[in-house]
Short mmCIF file of C-alpha atoms in Angstrom, two decimals:
data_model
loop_
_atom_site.label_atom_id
_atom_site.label_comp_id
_atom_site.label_asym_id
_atom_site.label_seq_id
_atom_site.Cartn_x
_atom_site.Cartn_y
_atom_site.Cartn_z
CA UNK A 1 0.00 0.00 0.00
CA UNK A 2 1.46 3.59 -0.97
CA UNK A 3 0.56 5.71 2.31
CA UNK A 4 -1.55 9.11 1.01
CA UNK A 5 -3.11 11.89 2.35
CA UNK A 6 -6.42 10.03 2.88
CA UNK A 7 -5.16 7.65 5.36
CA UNK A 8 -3.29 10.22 7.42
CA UNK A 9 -6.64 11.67 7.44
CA UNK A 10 -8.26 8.10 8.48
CA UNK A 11 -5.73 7.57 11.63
CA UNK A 12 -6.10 11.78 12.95
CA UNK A 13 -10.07 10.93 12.46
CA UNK A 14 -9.61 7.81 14.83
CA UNK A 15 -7.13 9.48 17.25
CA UNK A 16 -9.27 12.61 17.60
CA UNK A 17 -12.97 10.37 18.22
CA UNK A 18 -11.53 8.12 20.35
CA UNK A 19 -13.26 5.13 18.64
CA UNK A 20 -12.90 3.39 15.33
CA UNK A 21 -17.23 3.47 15.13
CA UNK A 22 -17.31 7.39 16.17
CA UNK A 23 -14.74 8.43 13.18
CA UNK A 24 -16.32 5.88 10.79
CA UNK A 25 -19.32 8.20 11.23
CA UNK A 26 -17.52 11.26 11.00
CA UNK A 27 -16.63 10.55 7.74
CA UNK A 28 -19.11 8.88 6.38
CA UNK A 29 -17.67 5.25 6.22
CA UNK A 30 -19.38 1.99 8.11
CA UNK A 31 -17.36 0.88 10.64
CA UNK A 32 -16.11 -2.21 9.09
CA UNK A 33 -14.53 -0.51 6.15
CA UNK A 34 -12.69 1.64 8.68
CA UNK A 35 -11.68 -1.25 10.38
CA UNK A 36 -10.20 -2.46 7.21
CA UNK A 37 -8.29 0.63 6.42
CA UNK A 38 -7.15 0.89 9.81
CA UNK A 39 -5.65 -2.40 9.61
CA UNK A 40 -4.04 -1.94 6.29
CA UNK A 41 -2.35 1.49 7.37
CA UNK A 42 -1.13 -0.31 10.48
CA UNK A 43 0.33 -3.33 7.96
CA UNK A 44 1.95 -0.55 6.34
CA UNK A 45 3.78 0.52 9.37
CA UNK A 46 4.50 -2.45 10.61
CA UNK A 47 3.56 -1.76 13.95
CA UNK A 48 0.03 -1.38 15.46
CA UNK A 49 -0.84 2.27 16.29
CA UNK A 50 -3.62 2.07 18.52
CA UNK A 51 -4.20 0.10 21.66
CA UNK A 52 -7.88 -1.21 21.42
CA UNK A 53 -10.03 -0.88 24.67
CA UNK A 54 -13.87 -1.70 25.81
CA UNK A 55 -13.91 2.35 25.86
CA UNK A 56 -12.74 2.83 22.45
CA UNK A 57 -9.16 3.51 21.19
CA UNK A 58 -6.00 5.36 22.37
CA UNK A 59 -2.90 5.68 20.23
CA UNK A 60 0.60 3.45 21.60
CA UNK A 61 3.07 5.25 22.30
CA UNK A 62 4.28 4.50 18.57
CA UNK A 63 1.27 5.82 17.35
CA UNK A 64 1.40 8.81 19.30
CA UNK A 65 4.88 9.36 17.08
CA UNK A 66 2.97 8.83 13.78
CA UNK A 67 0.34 11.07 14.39
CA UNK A 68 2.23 13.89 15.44
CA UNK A 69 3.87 13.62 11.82
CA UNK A 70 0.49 13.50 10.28
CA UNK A 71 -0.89 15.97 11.60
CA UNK A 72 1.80 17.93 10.59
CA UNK A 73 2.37 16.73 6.70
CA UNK A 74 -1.82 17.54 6.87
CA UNK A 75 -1.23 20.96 7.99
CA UNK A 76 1.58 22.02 5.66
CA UNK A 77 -0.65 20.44 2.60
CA UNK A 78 -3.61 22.61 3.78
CA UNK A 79 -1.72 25.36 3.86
CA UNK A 80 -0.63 25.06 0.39
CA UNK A 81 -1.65 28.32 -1.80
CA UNK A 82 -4.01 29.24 1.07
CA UNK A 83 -4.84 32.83 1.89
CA UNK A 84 -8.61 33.47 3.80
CA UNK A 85 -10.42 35.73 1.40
CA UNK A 86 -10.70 39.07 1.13
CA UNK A 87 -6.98 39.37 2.83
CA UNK A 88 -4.20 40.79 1.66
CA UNK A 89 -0.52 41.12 2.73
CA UNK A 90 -0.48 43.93 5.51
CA UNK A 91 -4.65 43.13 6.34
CA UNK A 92 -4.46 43.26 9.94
CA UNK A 93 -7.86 40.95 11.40
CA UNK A 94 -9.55 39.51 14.88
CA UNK A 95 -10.01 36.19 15.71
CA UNK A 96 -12.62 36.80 18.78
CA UNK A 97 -11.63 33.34 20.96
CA UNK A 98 -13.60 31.92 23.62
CA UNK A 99 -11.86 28.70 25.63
CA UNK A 100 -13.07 26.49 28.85
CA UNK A 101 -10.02 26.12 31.33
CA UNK A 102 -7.98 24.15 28.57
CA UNK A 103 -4.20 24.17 28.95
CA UNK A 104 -4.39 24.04 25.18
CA UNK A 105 -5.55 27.99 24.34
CA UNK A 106 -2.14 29.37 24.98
CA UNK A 107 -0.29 27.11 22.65
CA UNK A 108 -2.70 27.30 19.76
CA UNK A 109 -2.53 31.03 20.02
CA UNK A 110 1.13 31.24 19.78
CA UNK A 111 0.95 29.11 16.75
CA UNK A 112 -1.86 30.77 14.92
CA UNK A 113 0.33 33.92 14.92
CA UNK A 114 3.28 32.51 13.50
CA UNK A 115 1.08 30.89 10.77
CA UNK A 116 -1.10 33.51 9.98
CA UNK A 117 0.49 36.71 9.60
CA UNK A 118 -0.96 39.95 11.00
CA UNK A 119 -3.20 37.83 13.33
CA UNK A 120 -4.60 39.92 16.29
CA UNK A 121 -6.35 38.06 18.59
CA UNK A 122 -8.72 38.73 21.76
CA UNK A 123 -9.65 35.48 24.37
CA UNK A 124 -12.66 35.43 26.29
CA UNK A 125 -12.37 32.99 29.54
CA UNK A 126 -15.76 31.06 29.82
CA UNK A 127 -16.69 28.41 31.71
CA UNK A 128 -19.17 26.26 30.73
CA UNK A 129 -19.21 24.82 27.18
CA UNK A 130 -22.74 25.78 26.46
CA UNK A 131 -22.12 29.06 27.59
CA UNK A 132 -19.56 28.67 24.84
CA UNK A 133 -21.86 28.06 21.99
CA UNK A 134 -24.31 30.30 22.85
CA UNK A 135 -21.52 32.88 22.43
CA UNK A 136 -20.47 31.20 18.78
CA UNK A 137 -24.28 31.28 17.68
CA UNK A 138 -24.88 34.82 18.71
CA UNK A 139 -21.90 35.79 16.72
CA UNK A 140 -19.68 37.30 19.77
CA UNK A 141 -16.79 34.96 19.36
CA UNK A 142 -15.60 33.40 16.66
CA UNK A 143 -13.63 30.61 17.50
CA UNK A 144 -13.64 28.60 20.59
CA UNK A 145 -12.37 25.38 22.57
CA UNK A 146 -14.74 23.51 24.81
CA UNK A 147 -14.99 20.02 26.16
CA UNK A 148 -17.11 16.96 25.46
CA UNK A 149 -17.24 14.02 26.69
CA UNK A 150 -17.83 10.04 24.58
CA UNK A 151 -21.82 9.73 23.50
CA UNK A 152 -22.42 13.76 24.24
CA UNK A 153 -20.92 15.06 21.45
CA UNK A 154 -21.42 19.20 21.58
CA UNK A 155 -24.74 20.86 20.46
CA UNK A 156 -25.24 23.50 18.42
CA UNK A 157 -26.59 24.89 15.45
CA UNK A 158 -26.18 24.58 11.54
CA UNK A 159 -24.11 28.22 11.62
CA UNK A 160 -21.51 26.44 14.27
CA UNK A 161 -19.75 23.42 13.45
CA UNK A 162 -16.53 21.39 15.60
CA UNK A 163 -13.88 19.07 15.50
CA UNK A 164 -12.33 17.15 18.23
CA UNK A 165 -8.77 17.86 18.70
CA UNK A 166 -8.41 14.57 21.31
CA UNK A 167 -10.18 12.53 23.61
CA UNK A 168 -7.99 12.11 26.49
CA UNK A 169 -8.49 9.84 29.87
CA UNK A 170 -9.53 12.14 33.22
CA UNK A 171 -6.81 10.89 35.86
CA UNK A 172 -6.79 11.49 39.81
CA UNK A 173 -4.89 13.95 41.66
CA UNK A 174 -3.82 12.99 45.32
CA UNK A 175 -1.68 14.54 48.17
CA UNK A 176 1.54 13.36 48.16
CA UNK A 177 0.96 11.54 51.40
CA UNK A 178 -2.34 9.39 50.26
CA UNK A 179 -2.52 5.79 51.50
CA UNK A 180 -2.37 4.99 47.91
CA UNK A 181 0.44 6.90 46.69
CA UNK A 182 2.78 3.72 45.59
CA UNK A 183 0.39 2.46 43.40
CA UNK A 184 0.59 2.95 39.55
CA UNK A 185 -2.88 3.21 38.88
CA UNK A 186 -5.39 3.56 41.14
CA UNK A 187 -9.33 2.46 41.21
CA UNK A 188 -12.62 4.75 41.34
CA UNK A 189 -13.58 2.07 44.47
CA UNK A 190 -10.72 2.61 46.17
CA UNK A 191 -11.44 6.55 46.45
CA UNK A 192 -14.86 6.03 47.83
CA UNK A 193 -14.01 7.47 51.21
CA UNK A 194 -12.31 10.30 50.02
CA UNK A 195 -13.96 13.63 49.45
CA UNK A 196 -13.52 15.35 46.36
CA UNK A 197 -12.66 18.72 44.71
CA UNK A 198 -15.77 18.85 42.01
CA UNK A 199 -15.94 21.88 39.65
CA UNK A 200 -19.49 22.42 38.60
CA UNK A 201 -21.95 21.64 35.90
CA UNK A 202 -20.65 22.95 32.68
CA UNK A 203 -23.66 22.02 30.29
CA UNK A 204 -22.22 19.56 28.62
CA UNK A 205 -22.41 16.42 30.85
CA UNK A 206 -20.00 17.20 33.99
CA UNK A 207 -20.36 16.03 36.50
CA UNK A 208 -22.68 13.75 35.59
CA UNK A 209 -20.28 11.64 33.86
CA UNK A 210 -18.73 11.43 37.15
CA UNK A 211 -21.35 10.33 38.77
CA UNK A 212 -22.04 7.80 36.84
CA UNK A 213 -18.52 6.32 37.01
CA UNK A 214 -18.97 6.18 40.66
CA UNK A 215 -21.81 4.76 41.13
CA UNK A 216 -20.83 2.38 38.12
CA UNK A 217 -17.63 1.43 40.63
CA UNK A 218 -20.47 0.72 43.59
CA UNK A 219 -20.58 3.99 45.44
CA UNK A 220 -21.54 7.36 46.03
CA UNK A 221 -19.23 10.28 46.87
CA UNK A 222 -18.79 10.83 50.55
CA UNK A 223 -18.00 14.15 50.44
CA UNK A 224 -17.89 16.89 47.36
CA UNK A 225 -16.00 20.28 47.59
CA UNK A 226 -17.86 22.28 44.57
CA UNK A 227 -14.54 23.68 43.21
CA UNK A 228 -13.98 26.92 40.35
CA UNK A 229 -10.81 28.49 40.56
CA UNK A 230 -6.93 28.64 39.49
CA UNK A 231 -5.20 25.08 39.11
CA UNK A 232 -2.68 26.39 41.69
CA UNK A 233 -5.36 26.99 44.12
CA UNK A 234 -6.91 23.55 43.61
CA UNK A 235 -3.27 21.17 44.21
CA UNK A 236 -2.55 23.28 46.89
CA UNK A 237 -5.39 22.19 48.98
CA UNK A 238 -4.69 18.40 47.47
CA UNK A 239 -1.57 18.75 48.60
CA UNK A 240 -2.76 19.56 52.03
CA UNK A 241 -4.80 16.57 52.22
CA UNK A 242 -8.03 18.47 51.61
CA UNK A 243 -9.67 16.12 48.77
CA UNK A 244 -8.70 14.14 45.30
CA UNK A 245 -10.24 15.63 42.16
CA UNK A 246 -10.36 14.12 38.89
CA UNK A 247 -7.92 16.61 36.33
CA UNK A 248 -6.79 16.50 32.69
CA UNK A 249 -3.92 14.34 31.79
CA UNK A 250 -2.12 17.37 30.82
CA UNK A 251 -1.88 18.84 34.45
CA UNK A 252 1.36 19.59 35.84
CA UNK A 253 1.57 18.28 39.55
CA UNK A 254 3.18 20.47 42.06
CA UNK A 255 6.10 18.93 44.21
CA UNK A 256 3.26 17.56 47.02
CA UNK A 257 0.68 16.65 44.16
CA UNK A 258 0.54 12.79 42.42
CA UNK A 259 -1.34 12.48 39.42
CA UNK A 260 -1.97 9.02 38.48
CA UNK A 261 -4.55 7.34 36.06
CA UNK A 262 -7.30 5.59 36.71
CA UNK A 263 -7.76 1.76 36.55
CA UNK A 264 -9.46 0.82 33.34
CA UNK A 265 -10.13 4.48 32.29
CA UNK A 266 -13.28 5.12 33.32
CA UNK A 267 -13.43 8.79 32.41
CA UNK A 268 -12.66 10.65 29.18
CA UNK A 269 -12.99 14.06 28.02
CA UNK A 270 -12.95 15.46 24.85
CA UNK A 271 -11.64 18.74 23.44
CA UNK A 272 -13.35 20.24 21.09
CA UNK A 273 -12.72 23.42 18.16
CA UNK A 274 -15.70 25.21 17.51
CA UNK A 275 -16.55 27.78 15.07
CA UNK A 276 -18.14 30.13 13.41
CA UNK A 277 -19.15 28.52 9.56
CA UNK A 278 -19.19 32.17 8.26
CA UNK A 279 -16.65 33.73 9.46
CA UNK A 280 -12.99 34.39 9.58
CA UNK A 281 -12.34 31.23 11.50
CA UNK A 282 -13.90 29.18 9.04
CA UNK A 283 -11.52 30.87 6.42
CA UNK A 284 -8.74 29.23 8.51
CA UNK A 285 -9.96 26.78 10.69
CA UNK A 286 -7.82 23.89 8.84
CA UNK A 287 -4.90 26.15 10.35
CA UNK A 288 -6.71 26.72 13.76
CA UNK A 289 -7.03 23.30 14.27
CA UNK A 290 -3.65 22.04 13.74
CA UNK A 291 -2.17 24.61 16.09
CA UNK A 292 -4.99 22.96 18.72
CA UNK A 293 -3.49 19.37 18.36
CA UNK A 294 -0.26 20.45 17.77
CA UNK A 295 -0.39 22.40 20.98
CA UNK A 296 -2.40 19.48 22.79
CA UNK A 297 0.60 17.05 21.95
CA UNK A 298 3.36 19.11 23.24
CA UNK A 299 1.31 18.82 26.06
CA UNK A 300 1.11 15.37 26.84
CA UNK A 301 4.87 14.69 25.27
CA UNK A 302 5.68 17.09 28.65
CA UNK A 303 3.46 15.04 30.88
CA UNK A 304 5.84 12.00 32.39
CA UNK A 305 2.33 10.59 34.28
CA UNK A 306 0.23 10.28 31.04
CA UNK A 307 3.42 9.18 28.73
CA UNK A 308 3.69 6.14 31.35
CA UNK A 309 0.17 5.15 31.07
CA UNK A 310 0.10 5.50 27.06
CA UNK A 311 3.40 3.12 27.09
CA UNK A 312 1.66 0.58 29.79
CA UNK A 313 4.18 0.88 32.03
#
């Protein structure tokens, strides 16, 4: 098989749903043909790229190599010849940016300037993801990156329209100190009696999704600390033996702070680009979004916690 653009375009598709079924879908191909072309690509390589789950799919740690180059050779091909119309050389314009608490916004912004030239750009800190797309259909930002989680794919209307940029496992913060700090993964169960740091509903299925884990594991949160501040804030009182909370792979612990992942992954979140159809960001949102995952894998190539658990070790 001679390796093209397509297929590149097959394994980002799988990578970015988290599932070989939820890709198939997204571009229009049954499941069992995707299967097929998955299988062929990872013939081609010689090596299998994905670690099949109950959940869905995750990339190996080989995989995570291959996708980081495919993503790029897709950018650079997009790219080709492509100026957003109506702009000119010297045309100075806005991208209006909206973004949940996602470690992601500051390294997609730093890209998008270096790729488009004369970019100014404005951010708008919101919350809740369907704060977010209210903003995107009433036209007050442009661009935007929520979160999502697997079977509540974001709503919105026709004149908004996303992409995933990664579905990535939720893993478990802990004081330094916990009873369970030797282990390399640890259980939803084995947390029952601890109370958690909870941030609040944010319209698009947490904490719900939480919820149902736990009571999926066989129990019910003894204790819940409703939690909205600064990351800082939040390992600080970990660290003081205050609570757990459930945080993005991509977290950075502080020197009294674990972060571990959870046994059998029982939590995943997705983050999503969303954007305006008629707009500037749909002039460049091919660019937008590979500053996103580029951004998102620098990330997790930084993250020694969630490069362990992608490798099985």
């Amino acid at each position: 098989m001679e390796l093209e653009l397509r297929h590149l375009r097959v394994l980002c598709a799988i990578a970015d749903a988290g599932s070989v079924g939820r890709a198939a879908s997204v571009l229009g191909y049954s499941q069992p043909a995707m299967s097929t072309q998955l299988r062929r690509i990872e013939s081609h390589f010689g090596e299998l790229l994905f670690e099949r789950r109950v959940s869905g799919v995750v990339p190996t740690e080989y995989g995570f190599e291959v996708l980081a180059q495919a993503r790029d050779v897709l950018s650079r091909a997009d790219a080709i010849g492509h100026r957003p119309r109506g702009s000119a050389p010297g045309t100075r314009r806005t991208l209006r940016v909206a973004a949940t608490n996602s470690p992601i916004l500051a390294g997609m912004v730093v890209r998008a300037r270096n790729r488009i030239p004369d970019l100014a750009v404005t951010v708008r800190s919101v919350y809740s993801s369907s704060e977010i797309v209210e903003l995107l259909q009433k036209g007050e930002v442009d661009v935007a990156i929520a979160a999502d989680y697997p079977g509540l794919a974001l709503q919105h209307s026709a004149e908004v329209t996303h992409r995933g940029i990664a579905t990535a496992p939720c893993f478990i913060a802990l004081p330094a100190r916990h009873r369970l700090r030797a282990r390399l993964e640890v259980s939803l169960a084995e947390l029952a009696d601890d109370a958690w740091f909870l941030t609040p509903d944010d319209g698009a299925g947490w904490p719900g999704v939480f919820h149902q884990a736990c009571a999926a594991a066989g129990f019910t949160p003894a204790a819940v600390h409703e939690f909205l501040g600064d990351q800082l804030q939040l390992q600080n009182m970990i660290a003081d033996g205050l609570g757990v909370s459930v945080v993005q792979a991509t977290m950075r612990p502080i020197p009294d702070v674990l972060v571990k992942p959870l046994t059998g992954t029982p939590l995943w979140c997705r983050y999503v680009l969303a954007w305006r159809c008629d707009g500037f960001a749909g002039e460049v949102s091919d660019t937008l979004f590979s500053c996103a995952t580029a951004a998102y894998h620098d990330l997790i190539a930084q993250a020694s916690h969630f490069q362990a658990w992608a490798s099985g070790a």
